[in-house]
Coordinates of N, CA and C in Angstrom, one line a residue:
X1 N 3.8 37.7 13.9 CA 4.8 37.6 12.9 C 6.2 37.2 13.5
X2 N 6.6 37.7 14.7 CA 7.8 37.3 15.3 C 7.8 35.9 15.8
X3 N 6.5 35.4 16.2 CA 6.3 34.0 16.5 C 6.7 33.1 15.3
X4 N 6.1 33.5 14.1 CA 6.3 32.7 12.9 C 7.9 32.8 12.5
X5 N 8.5 33.9 12.7 CA 10.0 34.0 12.3 C 10.7 33.0 13.2
X6 N 10.3 32.9 14.5 CA 11.1 32.0 15.5 C 10.8 30.6 15.0
X7 N 9.6 30.2 14.6 CA 9.3 29.0 14.2 C 10.1 28.6 13.0
X8 N 10.1 29.5 12.1 CA 10.9 29.3 10.7 C 12.4 29.0 11.1
X9 N 13.0 29.8 12.0 CA 14.3 29.6 12.4 C 14.6 28.3 13.0
X10 N 13.6 27.8 13.8 CA 13.6 26.5 14.4 C 13.6 25.4 13.4
X11 N 12.7 25.5 12.4 CA 12.6 24.6 11.3 C 13.9 24.5 10.5
X12 N 14.5 25.6 10.2 CA 15.8 25.6 9.5 C 16.8 24.9 10.3
X13 N 16.9 25.2 11.5 CA 17.9 24.7 12.4 C 17.7 23.1 12.5
X14 N 16.5 22.7 12.7 CA 16.3 21.3 12.9 C 16.4 20.5 11.6
X15 N 15.9 21.1 10.5 CA 16.1 20.4 9.2 C 17.5 20.3 8.8
X16 N 18.4 21.2 9.2 CA 19.7 21.1 8.9 C 20.5 20.1 9.7
X17 N 19.9 19.7 10.7 CA 20.6 18.7 11.7 C 20.3 17.3 11.4
X18 N 21.2 16.4 11.8 CA 21.0 15.0 11.5 C 19.8 14.4 12.2
X19 N 19.1 15.1 13.0 CA 18.0 14.5 13.8 C 16.7 14.4 13.1
X20 N 16.5 15.2 12.0 CA 15.3 15.1 11.1 C 15.7 14.2 9.9
X21 N 15.2 13.1 10.0 CA 15.5 12.2 8.9 C 14.2 11.6 8.2
X22 N 13.0 11.6 8.9 CA 11.9 10.9 8.4 C 10.7 11.9 8.4
X23 N 9.7 11.5 7.8 CA 8.4 12.3 7.8 C 7.9 12.4 9.2
X24 N 8.0 11.3 10.0 CA 7.5 11.4 11.3 C 8.3 12.5 12.1
X25 N 9.6 12.6 11.8 CA 10.3 13.7 12.5 C 9.8 15.1 12.1
X26 N 9.5 15.2 10.9 CA 8.9 16.5 10.4 C 7.6 16.7 11.0
X27 N 6.7 15.7 11.1 CA 5.3 15.8 11.7 C 5.5 16.3 13.1
X28 N 6.4 15.6 13.8 CA 6.6 16.0 15.2 C 7.1 17.5 15.3
X29 N 8.0 17.9 14.5 CA 8.3 19.2 14.5 C 7.2 20.2 14.2
X30 N 6.3 19.9 13.3 CA 5.2 20.7 12.9 C 4.2 20.7 14.1
X31 N 3.9 19.7 14.6 CA 2.9 19.4 15.7 C 3.2 20.4 16.9
X32 N 4.5 20.5 17.2 CA 5.0 21.3 18.4 C 5.1 22.7 18.1
X33 N 4.8 23.2 16.9 CA 5.1 24.6 16.6 C 3.7 25.4 16.6
X34 N 3.9 26.7 16.7 CA 2.8 27.7 16.6 C 2.4 28.1 15.2
X35 N 1.2 28.6 15.1 CA 0.8 29.2 13.8 C -0.3 28.3 13.1
X36 N -0.9 28.9 12.1 CA -1.9 28.2 11.4 C -1.3 27.0 10.5
X37 N -2.1 26.1 10.0 CA -1.4 25.1 9.1 C -0.8 25.6 7.9
X38 N -1.4 26.8 7.3 CA -0.7 27.4 6.2 C 0.5 28.0 6.5
X39 N 0.5 28.7 7.7 CA 1.8 29.3 8.2 C 2.9 28.2 8.5
X40 N 2.6 27.2 9.0 CA 3.5 26.0 9.2 C 4.0 25.5 7.9
X41 N 3.1 25.3 6.9 CA 3.4 24.8 5.7 C 4.4 25.7 4.9
X42 N 4.1 27.0 5.0 CA 5.0 28.0 4.3 C 6.3 28.0 5.0
X43 N 6.4 27.9 6.3 CA 7.7 27.9 7.0 C 8.5 26.7 6.6
X44 N 7.7 25.5 6.5 CA 8.4 24.3 6.1 C 9.0 24.4 4.7
X45 N 8.2 24.9 3.8 CA 8.5 25.0 2.3 C 9.9 25.8 2.2
X46 N 10.0 26.9 2.9 CA 11.2 27.8 2.9 C 12.3 27.1 3.6
X47 N 12.0 26.6 4.7 CA 13.1 25.9 5.6 C 13.6 24.7 4.8
X48 N 12.9 23.9 4.1 CA 13.4 22.8 3.3 C 14.4 23.3 2.2
X49 N 14.0 24.4 1.5 CA 14.9 25.0 0.6 C 16.2 25.5 1.2
X50 N 16.1 26.2 2.3 CA 17.2 26.7 2.9 C 18.2 25.6 3.4
X51 N 17.6 24.6 4.1 CA 18.4 23.5 4.6 C 19.1 22.7 3.6
X52 N 18.5 22.6 2.3 CA 19.2 21.9 1.3 C 20.6 22.3 1.1
X53 N 20.9 23.6 1.2 CA 22.2 24.1 1.0 C 23.2 23.4 2.0
X54 N 22.8 23.1 3.1 CA 23.7 22.3 4.0 C 23.9 20.9 3.6
X55 N 22.9 20.3 2.9 CA 22.9 18.9 2.6 C 23.8 18.7 1.4
X56 N 23.9 19.7 0.5 CA 24.7 19.5 -0.8 C 26.2 19.3 -0.6
X57 N 26.6 19.7 0.6 CA 28.0 19.6 0.9 C 28.3 18.1 1.4
X58 N 27.2 17.4 1.7 CA 27.4 16.0 2.1 C 27.5 15.1 0.9
X59 N 27.2 13.8 1.2 CA 27.3 12.8 0.1 C 26.1 12.8 -0.8
X60 N 26.2 12.2 -2.0 CA 25.0 12.1 -2.8 C 23.9 11.3 -2.2
X61 N 24.2 10.4 -1.3 CA 23.2 9.6 -0.7 C 22.4 10.5 0.4
X62 N 23.1 11.4 1.0 CA 22.5 12.3 1.9 C 21.5 13.3 1.1
X63 N 22.0 13.8 0.0 CA 21.2 14.6 -0.9 C 19.9 13.8 -1.4
X64 N 20.1 12.7 -1.8 CA 19.0 11.8 -2.2 C 17.9 11.6 -1.2
X65 N 18.4 11.3 0.1 CA 17.5 11.1 1.1 C 16.7 12.3 1.4
X66 N 17.3 13.5 1.3 CA 16.7 14.8 1.5 C 15.6 15.0 0.4
X67 N 15.9 14.7 -0.8 CA 15.0 14.8 -1.9 C 13.8 13.9 -1.6
X68 N 14.1 12.7 -1.1 CA 12.9 11.9 -0.7 C 12.1 12.4 0.3
X69 N 12.7 13.0 1.3 CA 12.0 13.6 2.4 C 11.1 14.8 1.9
X70 N 11.6 15.6 1.0 CA 10.9 16.8 0.5 C 9.5 16.3 -0.2
X71 N 9.7 15.1 -1.0 CA 8.5 14.5 -1.7 C 7.6 14.0 -0.6
X72 N 8.1 13.2 0.3 CA 7.1 12.7 1.4 C 6.4 13.7 2.1
X73 N 7.0 14.9 2.4 CA 6.3 16.1 3.0 C 5.3 16.6 2.1
X74 N 5.5 16.6 0.9 CA 4.4 17.1 -0.1 C 3.3 16.2 -0.2
X75 N 3.6 14.8 -0.3 CA 2.6 13.9 -0.3 C 1.7 13.8 0.9
X76 N 2.3 14.1 2.1 CA 1.5 14.0 3.4 C 0.7 15.3 3.5
X77 N 1.0 16.4 2.7 CA 0.4 17.6 2.9 C 1.1 18.6 3.8
X78 N 2.2 18.3 4.3 CA 3.1 19.2 5.2 C 3.7 20.3 4.4
X79 N 4.1 20.0 3.1 CA 4.7 21.0 2.3 C 3.9 21.2 1.0
X80 N 4.1 22.3 0.3 CA 3.4 22.7 -0.9 C 3.8 21.7 -1.9
X81 N 2.8 21.6 -3.0 CA 3.1 20.7 -4.1 C 4.4 21.0 -4.9
X82 N 4.8 22.4 -4.9 CA 5.9 22.8 -5.7 C 7.3 22.6 -4.9
X83 N 7.2 22.5 -3.7 CA 8.4 22.4 -2.9 C 9.5 21.4 -3.3
X84 N 9.2 20.1 -3.6 CA 10.2 19.2 -4.1 C 10.9 19.7 -5.3
X85 N 10.2 20.3 -6.2 CA 10.8 20.8 -7.5 C 11.7 22.0 -7.3
X86 N 11.3 22.8 -6.3 CA 12.2 24.0 -5.9 C 13.5 23.4 -5.3
X87 N 13.3 22.4 -4.5 CA 14.4 21.7 -3.7 C 15.3 21.1 -4.8
X88 N 14.8 20.4 -5.8 CA 15.6 19.8 -6.8 C 16.3 20.9 -7.6
X89 N 15.7 21.9 -7.9 CA 16.3 23.1 -8.7 C 17.5 23.6 -7.9
X90 N 17.3 23.8 -6.6 CA 18.3 24.4 -5.8 C 19.5 23.3 -5.7
X91 N 19.2 22.0 -5.6 CA 20.2 21.1 -5.5 C 21.0 21.0 -6.9
X92 N 20.3 21.1 -8.0 CA 21.0 21.0 -9.2 C 21.9 22.3 -9.5
X93 N 21.5 23.5 -8.9 CA 22.2 24.7 -9.0 C 23.5 24.6 -8.2
X94 N 23.6 23.8 -7.2 CA 24.7 23.8 -6.3 C 25.7 22.6 -6.5
X95 N 25.3 21.7 -7.3 CA 26.2 20.5 -7.5 C 27.0 20.6 -8.8
X96 N 28.1 19.8 -8.8 CA 28.8 19.7 -10.0 C 28.0 18.9 -11.0
X97 N 28.5 19.0 -12.3 CA 27.6 18.4 -13.4 C 27.7 16.8 -13.1
X98 N 28.8 16.2 -12.7 CA 28.9 14.8 -12.4 C 27.9 14.4 -11.3
X99 N 27.9 15.2 -10.2 CA 27.0 14.9 -9.1 C 25.5 15.1 -9.6
X100 N 25.3 16.1 -10.4 CA 24.0 16.3 -10.9 C 23.4 15.1 -11.7
X101 N 24.4 14.6 -12.6 CA 24.0 13.4 -13.3 C 23.6 12.3 -12.5
X102 N 24.3 12.1 -11.3 CA 24.1 11.0 -10.5 C 22.7 11.2 -9.8
X103 N 22.4 12.4 -9.2 CA 21.2 12.8 -8.6 C 20.0 12.6 -9.6
X104 N 20.2 13.1 -10.9 CA 19.2 13.1 -11.9 C 18.8 11.7 -12.1
X105 N 19.7 10.8 -12.3 CA 19.4 9.4 -12.6 C 18.6 8.8 -11.4
X106 N 18.9 9.1 -10.2 CA 18.1 8.7 -9.1 C 16.7 9.2 -9.1
X107 N 16.5 10.5 -9.4 CA 15.3 11.1 -9.5 C 14.4 10.4 -10.7
X108 N 15.1 10.2 -11.8 CA 14.4 9.5 -12.9 C 14.0 8.1 -12.5
X109 N 14.8 7.4 -11.8 CA 14.5 6.0 -11.4 C 13.2 6.1 -10.5
X110 N 13.2 7.1 -9.6 CA 12.1 7.2 -8.6 C 10.9 7.9 -9.1
X111 N 10.9 8.4 -10.3 CA 9.8 9.3 -10.8 C 8.4 8.7 -10.7
X112 N 8.3 7.4 -10.8 CA 7.0 6.8 -10.6 C 6.5 7.0 -9.1
X113 N 7.3 7.0 -8.2 CA 7.0 7.1 -6.8 C 6.8 8.6 -6.4
X114 N 7.4 9.5 -7.1 CA 7.2 10.9 -6.8 C 5.9 11.4 -7.5

């Protein structure tokens, strides 16, 4: 259990940094970590949601790229199917209405890809 907690902490730290930008970066992070595939997925699910709070302080482009990453993680099987929707809910809870409208338009435009 303490090993999983350490992995979770590492996921949150790295996901909040500018070094994790692509699905390949996430795969590299998960490959080097301990635990079962389900434990890794659970850690990533929660870490994605926690790290999004750091992203909402940035630009809308940064938030959009993070939303894309959460969907890519789900498509690849790294994250649970519900994770991107929780990430979106967290984003919409934290942004102003004006910024929410901008991000919502983006999600609507990309809905076919998601």
